[in-house]
Coordinates of C-alpha atoms and ligand atoms in Angstrom, one line a residue:
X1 CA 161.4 132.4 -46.2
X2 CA 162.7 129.2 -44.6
X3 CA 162.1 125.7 -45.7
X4 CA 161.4 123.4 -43.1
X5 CA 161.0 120.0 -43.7
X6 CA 159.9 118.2 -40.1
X7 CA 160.7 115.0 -40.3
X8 CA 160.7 114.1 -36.5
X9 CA 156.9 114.8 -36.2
X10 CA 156.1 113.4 -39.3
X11 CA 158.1 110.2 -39.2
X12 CA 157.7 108.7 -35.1
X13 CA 154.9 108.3 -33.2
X14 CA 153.7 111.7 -31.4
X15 CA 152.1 111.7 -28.0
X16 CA 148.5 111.5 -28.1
X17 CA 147.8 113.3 -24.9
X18 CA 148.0 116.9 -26.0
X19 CA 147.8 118.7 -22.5
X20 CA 150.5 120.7 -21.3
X21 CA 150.7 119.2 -17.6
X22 CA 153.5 116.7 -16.3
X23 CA 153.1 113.0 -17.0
X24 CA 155.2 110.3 -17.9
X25 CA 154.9 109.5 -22.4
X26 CA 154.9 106.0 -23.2
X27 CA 155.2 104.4 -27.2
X28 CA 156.1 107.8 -28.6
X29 CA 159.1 110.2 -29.2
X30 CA 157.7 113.5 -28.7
X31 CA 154.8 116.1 -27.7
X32 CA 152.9 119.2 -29.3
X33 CA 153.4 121.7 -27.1
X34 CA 153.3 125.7 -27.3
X35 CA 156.1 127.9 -26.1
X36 CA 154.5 130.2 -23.1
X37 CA 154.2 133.9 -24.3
X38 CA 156.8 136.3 -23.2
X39 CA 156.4 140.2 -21.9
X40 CA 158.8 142.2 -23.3
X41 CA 161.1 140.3 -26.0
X42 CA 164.5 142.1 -27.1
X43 CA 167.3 140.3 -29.2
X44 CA 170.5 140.7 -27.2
X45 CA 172.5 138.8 -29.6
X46 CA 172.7 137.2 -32.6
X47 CA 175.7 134.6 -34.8
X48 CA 175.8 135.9 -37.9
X49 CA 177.9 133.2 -39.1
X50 CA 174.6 130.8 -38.4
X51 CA 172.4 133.5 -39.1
X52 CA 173.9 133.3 -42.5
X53 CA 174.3 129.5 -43.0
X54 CA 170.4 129.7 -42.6
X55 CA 169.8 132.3 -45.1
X56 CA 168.9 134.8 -43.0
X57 CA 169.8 138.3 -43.0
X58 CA 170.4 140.3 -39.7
X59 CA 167.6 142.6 -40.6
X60 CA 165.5 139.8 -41.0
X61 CA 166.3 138.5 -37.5
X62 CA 165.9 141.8 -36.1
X63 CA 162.4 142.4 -36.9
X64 CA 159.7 141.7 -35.5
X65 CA 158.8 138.6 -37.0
X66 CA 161.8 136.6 -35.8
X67 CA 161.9 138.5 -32.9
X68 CA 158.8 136.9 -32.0
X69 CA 159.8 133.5 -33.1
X70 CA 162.9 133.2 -30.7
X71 CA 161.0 134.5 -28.4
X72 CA 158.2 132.0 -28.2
X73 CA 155.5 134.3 -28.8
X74 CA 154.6 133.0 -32.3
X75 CA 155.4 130.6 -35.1
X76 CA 156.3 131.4 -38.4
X77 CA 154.9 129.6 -41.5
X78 CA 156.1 125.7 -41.4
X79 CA 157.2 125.8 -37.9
X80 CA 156.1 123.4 -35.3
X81 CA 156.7 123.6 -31.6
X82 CA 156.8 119.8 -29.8
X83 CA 159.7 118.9 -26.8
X84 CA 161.1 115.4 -27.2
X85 CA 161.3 112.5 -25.0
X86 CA 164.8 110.6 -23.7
X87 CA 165.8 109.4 -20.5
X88 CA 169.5 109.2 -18.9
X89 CA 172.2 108.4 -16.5
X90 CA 172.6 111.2 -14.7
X91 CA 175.8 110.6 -12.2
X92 CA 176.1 107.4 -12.9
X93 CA 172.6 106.8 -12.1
X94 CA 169.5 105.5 -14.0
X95 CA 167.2 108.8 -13.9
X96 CA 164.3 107.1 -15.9
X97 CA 162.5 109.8 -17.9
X98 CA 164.1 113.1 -18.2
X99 CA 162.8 114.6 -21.6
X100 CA 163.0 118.3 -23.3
X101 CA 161.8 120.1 -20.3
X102 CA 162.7 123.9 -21.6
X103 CA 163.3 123.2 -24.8
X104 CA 160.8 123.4 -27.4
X105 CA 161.4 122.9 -31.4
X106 CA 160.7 124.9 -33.9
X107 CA 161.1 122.1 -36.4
X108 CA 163.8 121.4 -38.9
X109 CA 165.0 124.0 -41.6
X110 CA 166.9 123.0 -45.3
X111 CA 169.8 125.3 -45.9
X112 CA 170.7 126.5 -49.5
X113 CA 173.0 123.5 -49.4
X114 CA 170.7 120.8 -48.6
X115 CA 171.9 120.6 -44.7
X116 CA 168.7 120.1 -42.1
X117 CA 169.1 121.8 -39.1
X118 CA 167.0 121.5 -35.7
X119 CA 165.7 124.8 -34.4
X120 CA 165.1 124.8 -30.7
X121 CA 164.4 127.7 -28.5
X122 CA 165.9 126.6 -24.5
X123 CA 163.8 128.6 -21.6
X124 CA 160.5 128.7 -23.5
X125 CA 158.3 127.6 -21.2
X126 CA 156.9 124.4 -19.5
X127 CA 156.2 121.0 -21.3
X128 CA 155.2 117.2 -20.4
X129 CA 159.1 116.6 -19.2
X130 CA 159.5 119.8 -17.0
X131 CA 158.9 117.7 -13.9
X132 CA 159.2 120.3 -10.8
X133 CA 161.0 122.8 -12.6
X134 CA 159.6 126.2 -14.4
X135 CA 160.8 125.8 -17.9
X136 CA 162.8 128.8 -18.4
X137 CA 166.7 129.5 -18.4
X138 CA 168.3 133.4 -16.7
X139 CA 170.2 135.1 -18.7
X140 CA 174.0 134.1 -16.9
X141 CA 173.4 130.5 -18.1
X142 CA 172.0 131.6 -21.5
X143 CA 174.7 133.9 -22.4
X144 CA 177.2 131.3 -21.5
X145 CA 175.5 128.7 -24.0
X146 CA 175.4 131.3 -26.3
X147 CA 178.9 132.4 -26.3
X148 CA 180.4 128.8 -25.8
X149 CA 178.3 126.6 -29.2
X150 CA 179.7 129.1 -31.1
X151 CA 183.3 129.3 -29.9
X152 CA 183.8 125.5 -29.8
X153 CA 182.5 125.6 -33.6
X154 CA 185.2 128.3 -34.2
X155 CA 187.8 126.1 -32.3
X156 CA 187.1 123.2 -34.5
X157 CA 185.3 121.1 -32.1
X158 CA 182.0 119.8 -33.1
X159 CA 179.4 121.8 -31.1
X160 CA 175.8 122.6 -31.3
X161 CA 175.4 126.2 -32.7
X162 CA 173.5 129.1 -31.4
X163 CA 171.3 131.5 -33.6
X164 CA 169.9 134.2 -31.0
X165 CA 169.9 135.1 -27.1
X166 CA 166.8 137.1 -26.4
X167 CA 166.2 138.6 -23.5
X168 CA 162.3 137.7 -22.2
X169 CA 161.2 140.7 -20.2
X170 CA 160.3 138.1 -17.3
X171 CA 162.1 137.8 -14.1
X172 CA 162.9 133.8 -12.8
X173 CA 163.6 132.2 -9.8
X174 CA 166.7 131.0 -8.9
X175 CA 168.6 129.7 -5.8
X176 CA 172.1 129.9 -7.1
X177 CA 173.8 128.6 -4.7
X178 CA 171.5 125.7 -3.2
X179 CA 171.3 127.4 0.0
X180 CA 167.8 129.0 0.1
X181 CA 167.8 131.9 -1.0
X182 CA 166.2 132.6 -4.2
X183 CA 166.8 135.8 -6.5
X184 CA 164.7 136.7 -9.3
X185 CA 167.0 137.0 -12.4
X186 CA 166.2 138.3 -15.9
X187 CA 165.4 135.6 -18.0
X188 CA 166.6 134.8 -21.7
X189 CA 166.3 132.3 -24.3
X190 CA 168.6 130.3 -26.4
X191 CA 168.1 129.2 -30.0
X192 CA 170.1 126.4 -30.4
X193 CA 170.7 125.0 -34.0
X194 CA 172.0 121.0 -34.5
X195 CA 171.6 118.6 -37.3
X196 CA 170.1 116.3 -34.8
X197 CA 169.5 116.9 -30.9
X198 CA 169.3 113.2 -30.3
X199 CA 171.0 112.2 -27.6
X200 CA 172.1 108.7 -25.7
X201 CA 169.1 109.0 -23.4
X202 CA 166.4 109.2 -26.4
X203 CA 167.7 105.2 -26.8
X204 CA 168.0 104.4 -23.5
X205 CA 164.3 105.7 -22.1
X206 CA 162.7 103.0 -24.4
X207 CA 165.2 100.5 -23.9
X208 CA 165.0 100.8 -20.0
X209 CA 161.3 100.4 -20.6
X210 CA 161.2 97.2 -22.4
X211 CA 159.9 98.9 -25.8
X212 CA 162.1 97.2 -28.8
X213 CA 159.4 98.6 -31.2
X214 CA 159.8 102.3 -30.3
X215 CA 163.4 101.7 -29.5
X216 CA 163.6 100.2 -33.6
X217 CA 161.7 102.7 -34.7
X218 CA 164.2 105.9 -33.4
X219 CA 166.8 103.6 -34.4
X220 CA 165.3 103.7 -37.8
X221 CA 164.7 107.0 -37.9
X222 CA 167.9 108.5 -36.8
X223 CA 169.6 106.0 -39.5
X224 CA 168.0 107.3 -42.2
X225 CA 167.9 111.1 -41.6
X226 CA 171.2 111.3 -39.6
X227 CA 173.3 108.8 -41.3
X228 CA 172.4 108.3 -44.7
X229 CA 175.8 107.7 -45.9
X230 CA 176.0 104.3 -43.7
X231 CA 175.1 101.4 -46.0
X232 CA 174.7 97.7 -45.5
X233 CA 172.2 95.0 -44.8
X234 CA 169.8 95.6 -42.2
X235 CA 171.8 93.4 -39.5
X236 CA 175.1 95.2 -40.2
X237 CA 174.3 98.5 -40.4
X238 CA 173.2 98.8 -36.0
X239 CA 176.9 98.3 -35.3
X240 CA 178.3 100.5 -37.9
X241 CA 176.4 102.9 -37.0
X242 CA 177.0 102.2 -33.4
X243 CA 180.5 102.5 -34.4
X244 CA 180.5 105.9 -35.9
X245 CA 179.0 107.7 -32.7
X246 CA 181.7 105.8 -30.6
X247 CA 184.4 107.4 -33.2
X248 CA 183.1 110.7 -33.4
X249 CA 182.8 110.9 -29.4
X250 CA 186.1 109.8 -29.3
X251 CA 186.7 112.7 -31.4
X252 CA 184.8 115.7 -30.0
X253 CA 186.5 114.2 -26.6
X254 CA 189.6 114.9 -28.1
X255 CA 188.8 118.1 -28.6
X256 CA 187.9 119.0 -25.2
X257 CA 191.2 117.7 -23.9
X258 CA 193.1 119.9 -26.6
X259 CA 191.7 122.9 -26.2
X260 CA 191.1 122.8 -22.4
X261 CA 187.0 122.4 -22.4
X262 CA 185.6 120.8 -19.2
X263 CA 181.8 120.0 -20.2
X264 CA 181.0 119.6 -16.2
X265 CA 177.8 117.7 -16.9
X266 CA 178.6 114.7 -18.9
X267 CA 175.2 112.6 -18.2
X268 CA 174.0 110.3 -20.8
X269 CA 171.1 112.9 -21.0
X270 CA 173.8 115.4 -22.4
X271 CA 175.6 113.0 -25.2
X272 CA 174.7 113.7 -28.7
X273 CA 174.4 111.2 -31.2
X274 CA 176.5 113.5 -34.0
X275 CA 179.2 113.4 -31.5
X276 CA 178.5 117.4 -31.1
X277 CA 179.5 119.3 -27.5
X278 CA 175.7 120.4 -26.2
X279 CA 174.1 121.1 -23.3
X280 CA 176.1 123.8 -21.9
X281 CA 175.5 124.1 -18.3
X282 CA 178.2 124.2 -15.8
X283 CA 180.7 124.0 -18.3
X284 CA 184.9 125.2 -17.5
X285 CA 188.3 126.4 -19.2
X286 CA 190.9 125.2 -18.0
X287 CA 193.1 128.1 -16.6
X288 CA 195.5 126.7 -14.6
X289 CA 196.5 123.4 -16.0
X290 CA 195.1 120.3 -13.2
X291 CA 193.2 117.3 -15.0
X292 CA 191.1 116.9 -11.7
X293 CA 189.7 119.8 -11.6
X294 CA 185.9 120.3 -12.4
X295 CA 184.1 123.6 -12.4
X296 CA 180.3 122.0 -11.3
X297 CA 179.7 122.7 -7.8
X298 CA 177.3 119.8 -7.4
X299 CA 180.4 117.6 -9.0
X300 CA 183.0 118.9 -6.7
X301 CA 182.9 116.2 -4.1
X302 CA 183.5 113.2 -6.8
X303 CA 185.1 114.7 -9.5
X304 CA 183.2 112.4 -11.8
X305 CA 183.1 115.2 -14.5
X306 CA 186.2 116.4 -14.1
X307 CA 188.9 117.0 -16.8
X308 CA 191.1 114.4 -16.8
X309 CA 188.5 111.9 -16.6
X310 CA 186.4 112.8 -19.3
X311 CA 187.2 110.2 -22.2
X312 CA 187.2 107.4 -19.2
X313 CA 183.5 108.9 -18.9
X314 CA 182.2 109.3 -22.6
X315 CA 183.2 105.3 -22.7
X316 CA 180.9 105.0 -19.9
X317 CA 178.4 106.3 -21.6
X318 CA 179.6 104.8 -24.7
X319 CA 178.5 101.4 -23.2
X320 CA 175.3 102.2 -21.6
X321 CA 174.3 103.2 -25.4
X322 CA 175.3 99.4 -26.3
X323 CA 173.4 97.9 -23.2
X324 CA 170.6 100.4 -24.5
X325 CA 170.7 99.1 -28.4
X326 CA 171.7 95.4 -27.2
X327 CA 167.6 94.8 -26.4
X328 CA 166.9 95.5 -30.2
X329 CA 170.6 94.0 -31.6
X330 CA 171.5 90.7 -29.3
X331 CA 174.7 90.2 -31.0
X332 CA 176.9 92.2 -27.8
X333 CA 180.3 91.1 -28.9
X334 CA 179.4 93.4 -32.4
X335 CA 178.5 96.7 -30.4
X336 CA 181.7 95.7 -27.9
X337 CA 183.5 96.1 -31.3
X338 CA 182.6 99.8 -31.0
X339 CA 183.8 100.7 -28.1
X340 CA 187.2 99.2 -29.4
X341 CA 186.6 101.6 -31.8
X342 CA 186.1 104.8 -29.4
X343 CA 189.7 103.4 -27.6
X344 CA 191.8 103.2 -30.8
X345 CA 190.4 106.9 -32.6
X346 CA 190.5 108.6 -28.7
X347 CA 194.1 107.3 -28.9
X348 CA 194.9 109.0 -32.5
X349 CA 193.4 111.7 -32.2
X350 CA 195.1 112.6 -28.9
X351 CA 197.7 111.9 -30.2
X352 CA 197.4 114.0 -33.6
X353 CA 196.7 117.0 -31.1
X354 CA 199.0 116.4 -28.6
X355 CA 201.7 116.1 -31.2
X356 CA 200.3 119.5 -33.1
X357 CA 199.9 121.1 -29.7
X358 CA 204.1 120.1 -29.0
X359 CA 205.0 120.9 -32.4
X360 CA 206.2 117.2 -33.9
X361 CA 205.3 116.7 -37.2
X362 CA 205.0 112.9 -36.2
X363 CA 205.0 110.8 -33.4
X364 CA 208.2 109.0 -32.1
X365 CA 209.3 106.8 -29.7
X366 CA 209.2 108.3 -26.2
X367 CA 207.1 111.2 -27.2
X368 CA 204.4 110.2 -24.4
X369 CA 206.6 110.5 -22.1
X370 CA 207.8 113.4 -23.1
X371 CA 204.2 115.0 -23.0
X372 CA 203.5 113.7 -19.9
X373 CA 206.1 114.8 -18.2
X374 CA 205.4 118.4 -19.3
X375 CA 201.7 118.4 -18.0
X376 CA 203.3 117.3 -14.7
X377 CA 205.0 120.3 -14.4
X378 CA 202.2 122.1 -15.8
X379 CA 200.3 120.9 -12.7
X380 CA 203.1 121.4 -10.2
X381 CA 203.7 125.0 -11.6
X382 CA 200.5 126.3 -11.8
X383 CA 200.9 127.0 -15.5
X384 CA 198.6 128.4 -17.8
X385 CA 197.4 125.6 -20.2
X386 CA 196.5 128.2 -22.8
X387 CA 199.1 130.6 -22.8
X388 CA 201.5 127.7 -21.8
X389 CA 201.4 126.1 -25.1
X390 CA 201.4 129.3 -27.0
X391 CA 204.6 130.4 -25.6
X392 CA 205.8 127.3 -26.1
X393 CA 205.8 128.2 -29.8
X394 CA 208.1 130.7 -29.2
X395 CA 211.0 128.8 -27.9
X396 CA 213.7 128.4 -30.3
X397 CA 215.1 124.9 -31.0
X398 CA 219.1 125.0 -30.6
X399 CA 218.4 127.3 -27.5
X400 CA 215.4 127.0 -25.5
X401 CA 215.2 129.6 -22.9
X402 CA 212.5 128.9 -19.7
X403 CA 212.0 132.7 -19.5
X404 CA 209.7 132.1 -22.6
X405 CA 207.0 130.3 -20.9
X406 CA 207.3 132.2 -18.0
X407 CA 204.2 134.6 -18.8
X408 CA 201.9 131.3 -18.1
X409 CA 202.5 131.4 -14.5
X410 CA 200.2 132.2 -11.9
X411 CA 202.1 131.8 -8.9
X412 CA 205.8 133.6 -8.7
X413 CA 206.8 130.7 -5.7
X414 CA 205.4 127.8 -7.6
X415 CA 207.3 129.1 -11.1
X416 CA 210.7 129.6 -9.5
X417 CA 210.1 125.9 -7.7
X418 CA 209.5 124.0 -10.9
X419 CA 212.0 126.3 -12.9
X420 CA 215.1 123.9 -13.3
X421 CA 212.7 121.1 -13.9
X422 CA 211.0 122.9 -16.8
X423 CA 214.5 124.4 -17.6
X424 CA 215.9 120.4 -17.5
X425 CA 212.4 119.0 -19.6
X426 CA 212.8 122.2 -22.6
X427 CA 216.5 120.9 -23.3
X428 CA 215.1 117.4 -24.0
X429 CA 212.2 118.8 -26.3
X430 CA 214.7 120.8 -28.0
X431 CA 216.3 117.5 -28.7
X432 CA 213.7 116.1 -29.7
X433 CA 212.9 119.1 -32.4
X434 CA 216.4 118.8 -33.5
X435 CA 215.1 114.7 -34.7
X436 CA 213.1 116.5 -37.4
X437 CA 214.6 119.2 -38.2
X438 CA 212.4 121.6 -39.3
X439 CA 212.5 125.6 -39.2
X440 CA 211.1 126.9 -35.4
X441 CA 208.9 129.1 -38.0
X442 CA 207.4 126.5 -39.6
X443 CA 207.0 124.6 -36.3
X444 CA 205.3 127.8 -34.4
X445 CA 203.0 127.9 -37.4
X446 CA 201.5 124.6 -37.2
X447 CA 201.6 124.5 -33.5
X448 CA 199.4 127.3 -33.5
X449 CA 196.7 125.9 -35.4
X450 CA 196.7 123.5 -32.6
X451 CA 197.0 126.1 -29.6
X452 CA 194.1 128.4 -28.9
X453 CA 195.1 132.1 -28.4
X454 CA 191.3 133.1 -27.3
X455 CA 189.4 130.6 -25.4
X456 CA 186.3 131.8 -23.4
X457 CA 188.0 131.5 -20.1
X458 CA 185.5 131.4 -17.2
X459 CA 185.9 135.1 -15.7
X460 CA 185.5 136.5 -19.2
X461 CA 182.0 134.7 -19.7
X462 CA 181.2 136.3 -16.2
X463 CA 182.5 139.5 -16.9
X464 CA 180.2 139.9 -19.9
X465 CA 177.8 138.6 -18.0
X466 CA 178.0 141.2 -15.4
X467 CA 177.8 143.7 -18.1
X468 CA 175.0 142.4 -20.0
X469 CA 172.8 142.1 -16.7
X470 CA 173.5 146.2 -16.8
X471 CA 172.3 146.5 -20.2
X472 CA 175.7 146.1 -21.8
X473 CA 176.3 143.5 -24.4
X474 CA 179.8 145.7 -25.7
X475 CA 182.1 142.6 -24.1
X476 CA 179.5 139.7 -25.5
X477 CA 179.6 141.2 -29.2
X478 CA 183.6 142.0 -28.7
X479 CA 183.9 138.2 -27.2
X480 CA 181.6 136.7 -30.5
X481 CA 183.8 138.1 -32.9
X482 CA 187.3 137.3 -31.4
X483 CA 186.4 134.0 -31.1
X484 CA 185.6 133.6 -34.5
X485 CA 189.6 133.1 -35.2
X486 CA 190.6 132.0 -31.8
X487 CA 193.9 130.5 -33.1
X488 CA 194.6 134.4 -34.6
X489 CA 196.8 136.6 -32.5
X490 CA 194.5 139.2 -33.1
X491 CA 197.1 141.4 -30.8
X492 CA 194.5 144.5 -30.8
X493 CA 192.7 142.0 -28.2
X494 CA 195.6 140.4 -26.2
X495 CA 194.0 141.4 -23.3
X496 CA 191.4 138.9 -23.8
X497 CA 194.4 136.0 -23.9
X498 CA 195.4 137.5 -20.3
X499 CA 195.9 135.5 -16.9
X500 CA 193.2 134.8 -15.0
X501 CA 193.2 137.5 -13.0
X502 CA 193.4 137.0 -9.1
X503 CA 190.2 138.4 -8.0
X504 CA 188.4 135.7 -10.1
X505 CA 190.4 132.9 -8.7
X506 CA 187.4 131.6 -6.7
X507 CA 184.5 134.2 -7.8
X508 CA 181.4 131.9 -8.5
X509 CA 180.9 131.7 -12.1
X510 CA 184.9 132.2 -12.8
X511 CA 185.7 129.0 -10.6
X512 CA 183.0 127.4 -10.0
X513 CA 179.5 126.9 -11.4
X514 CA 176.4 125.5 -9.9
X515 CA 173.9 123.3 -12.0
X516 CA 170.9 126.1 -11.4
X517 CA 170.3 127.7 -14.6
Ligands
AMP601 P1 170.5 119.3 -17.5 O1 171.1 119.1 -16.2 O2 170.5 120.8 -17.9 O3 171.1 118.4 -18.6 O4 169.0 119.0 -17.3 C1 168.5 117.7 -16.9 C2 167.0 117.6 -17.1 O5 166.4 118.6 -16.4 C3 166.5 117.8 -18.6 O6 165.5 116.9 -18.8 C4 166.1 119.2 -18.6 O7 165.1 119.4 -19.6 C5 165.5 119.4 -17.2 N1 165.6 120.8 -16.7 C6 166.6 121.5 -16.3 N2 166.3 122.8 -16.0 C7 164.9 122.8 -16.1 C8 164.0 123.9 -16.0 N3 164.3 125.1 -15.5 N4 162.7 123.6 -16.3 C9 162.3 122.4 -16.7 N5 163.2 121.4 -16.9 C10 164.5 121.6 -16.6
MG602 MG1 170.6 118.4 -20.5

């Protein structure tokens, strides 16, 4: 039996309208609303890692009970079902209100431990913030959500976590491509699991409206439930706190850029206040190593989203948070403080992985250069950024060989072209190992806790995919469990570390993604 404690409800205002049917909420946070029944339930999928950090067995999520639960067709004692109410940027544009409109909490569990956790079940029917849209999530985009929380936990980047992926029974409506034609695709539901799901946008909706008492309030709130370990007088502890989220943004950031994570969808709608990755949508791996490249169709023609330009965007968003908290906390040159504090943690942690990721066990002189001038011939070789850096590991100090890294390449023309520059660039890192000195085992070793050898590379999510929409989920559990210990060789699965393989190169959903989901 689970403990849930719900503090959202039971703390901010509720909506008082309790009508299922679009509308714009005003003066509170969230609204009761009841998941919309499903046909024909069947858990596809389940983490047994969070399974476990709940308390739950996988026999108990496999009956019927839970089953029900994650599927939306019933709650279980102390639950309570309500979607929440945020606004956001969305491309750089005020969107106004935006709101849980598939997602519908279950309410907030204690672990053994004492840790709260958020249940939420994504594609569980209509609510108040659904605006045109139908409320529920296909299967492709589910799986991929599914699949990615809980690899990016296993990578060490702070992620939302997934529980189950439940197949509904009901067939949706999708135009994939935005080009009218709609399939119907099997549908599926998510249940996502986070400390806290607030995001930027739950500040900025009541802020953008003028509403410094409800904007107080959540502040408040989220103060004393998500950060009880910040102390100090009322008037201090806005910007501290304000702080914290810019350092641990700065650090999830990090993350992406080390482990070659395109989020795709970066709206202020989509930033967490834990500084966790969520909201997978049109997310990417990097294959082939390009910092502009983004893998969200809708994105393509800007490039707002795209690698490279990802911690330049989370400071955007950084700052619309301060203009948000500014109406409540006038003093701006405080929260500015903040965003100092985003640049200078981005800037050591980069450098913490970029330095693991090369192998120097501390930074020197000329070592940005250094690292620069490898991801340029990354980019001009077509190299790998995954396999790239893991073969990088291999080379030996006192004679670096090129051959090594040649298993990254994609293209044979493009490897022999930036050969003798990658051949020239390896005989000044093997200087620049020399400097410290240290065994090339040693080095590999601590490299590879900083190199991925599994990420879940696009055509891999799509290949399961494929499978599962046959009634297969072999490559999803195989793909969950390697990706527990993604920095593991694990060489019974190398196969799973492989190339991109050519006839993925632009296959939708390998390449490129579309927002519909
Ligand atoms: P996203 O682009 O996934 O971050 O979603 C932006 C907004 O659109 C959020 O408020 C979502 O709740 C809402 N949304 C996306 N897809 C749907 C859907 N199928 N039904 C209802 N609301 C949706
Ligand atoms: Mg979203």
């Amino acid at each position: 039996m689970l403990k849930f404690d719900n503090r959202f409800c039971r703390e901010l205002p509720g909506d008082p309208e309790s009508g299922n049917f679009v509308r714009q909420v005003t003066g509170a946070c969230w609204s009761q609303v009841q998941p919309t029944p499903v046909p024909a339930p069947r858990l596809l999928a389940f983490s047994p890692d969070m399974a476990a950090r709940l308390g739950l067995t996988g026999a108990a999520l496999q009956g019927m009970d839970w089953l029900q639960a994650l599927s939306g067709n019933r709650l279980l004692p102390g639950m309570t079902s309500y979607a929440t109410c945020y606004g956001g940027h969305q491309f750089g544009q005020w969107a106004g209100q935006l709101g849980d409109g598939r997602v519908i909490f279950l309410g907030e569990v204690l672990d053994a431990q004492g840790q709260r956790w958020e249940l939420q079940l994504k594609g569980a029917g209509p609510t108040p913030y659904s605006r045109r849209a139908d409320g529920r999530a296909v299967l492709r985009s589910s799986l991929r959500e599914f699949l990615c929380s809980e690899a990016m936990h296993h990578l060490g980047v702070p992620s939302t976590r997934a529980l189950s992926l439940v197949a509904t029974g009901d067939g949706v409506l999708r135009d994939m491509f935005y080009d009218g034609h709609p399939q119907l695709e099997p549908g599926a539901i998510v249940c996502r699991v986070a400390p806290s799901f607030i995001r930027f946008g739950h500040f900025e909706l009541p802020a953008a409206r003028g509403d410094r008492i409800l904007l107080q309030r959540l502040v408040d709130f989220t103060l004393a439930r998500d950060f009880p370990e910040l102390q100090g007088p009322p008037g201090e502890r806005l910007p501290l706190w304000f702080a914290e989220v810019c350092r641990r943004t700065a650090w999830m950031v990090a993350g992406w850029m080390q482990v070659g994570f395109v989020h795709g969808v970066m709206n202020t709608d989509n930033m967490s206040i834990l500084g966790l990755t969520m909201d997978y949508g049109p997310y990417g791996w990097i294959d082939d190593f390009d910092p502009g490249w983004t893998p969200n169709t809708t994105d393509a023609a800007g490039r707002r989203y795209c690698f490279g330009r990802q911690p330049e965007i989370a400071r955007w968003n950084l700052e619309r948070l301060a203009q948000a908290l500014a109406l409540i906390h006038p003093d701006e040159a405080s929260l500015a403080a903040g965003i100092d504090v985003f640049e200078q943690a981005y800037n050591d942690r980069m450098a913490q992985c970029f330095a693991g990721k090369f192998g120097f066990s501390t930074w020197q002189e000329g070592d940005g250069e250094l690292i620069s001038a490898a991801l340029e011939l990354l980019h001009q070789g077509e190299l790998d950024m995954t396999l790239f850096f893991r073969c990088l590991g291999q080379v030996e100090r006192a004679a670096p060989r090129v051959e090594l890294l040649q298993p990254a390449a994609y293209d044979e023309r493009r490897w022999a072209a930036c050969q003798p520059a990658l051949a020239a660039w390896l005989q000044r890192y093997g200087q620049r190992l020399g400097q410290e000195g240290e065994a090339d085992a040693a080095r590999r070793a601590r490299m590879e806790g900083f190199n991925p050898r599994y990420v879940l590379r696009n055509y891999l999510a799509q290949q399961a995919i494929d499978e599962a929409e046959e009634g297969n989920m072999g490559l999803l559990e195989t793909l969950l469990e390697v990706l527990r210990h993604p920095y593991a060789e694990q060489a019974e699965r190398a196969e799973l570390a492989a190339l991109r393989p050519d006839w993925a190169r632009h296959r939708a959903g390998c390449s490129m993604l579309s927002c519909s989901s």
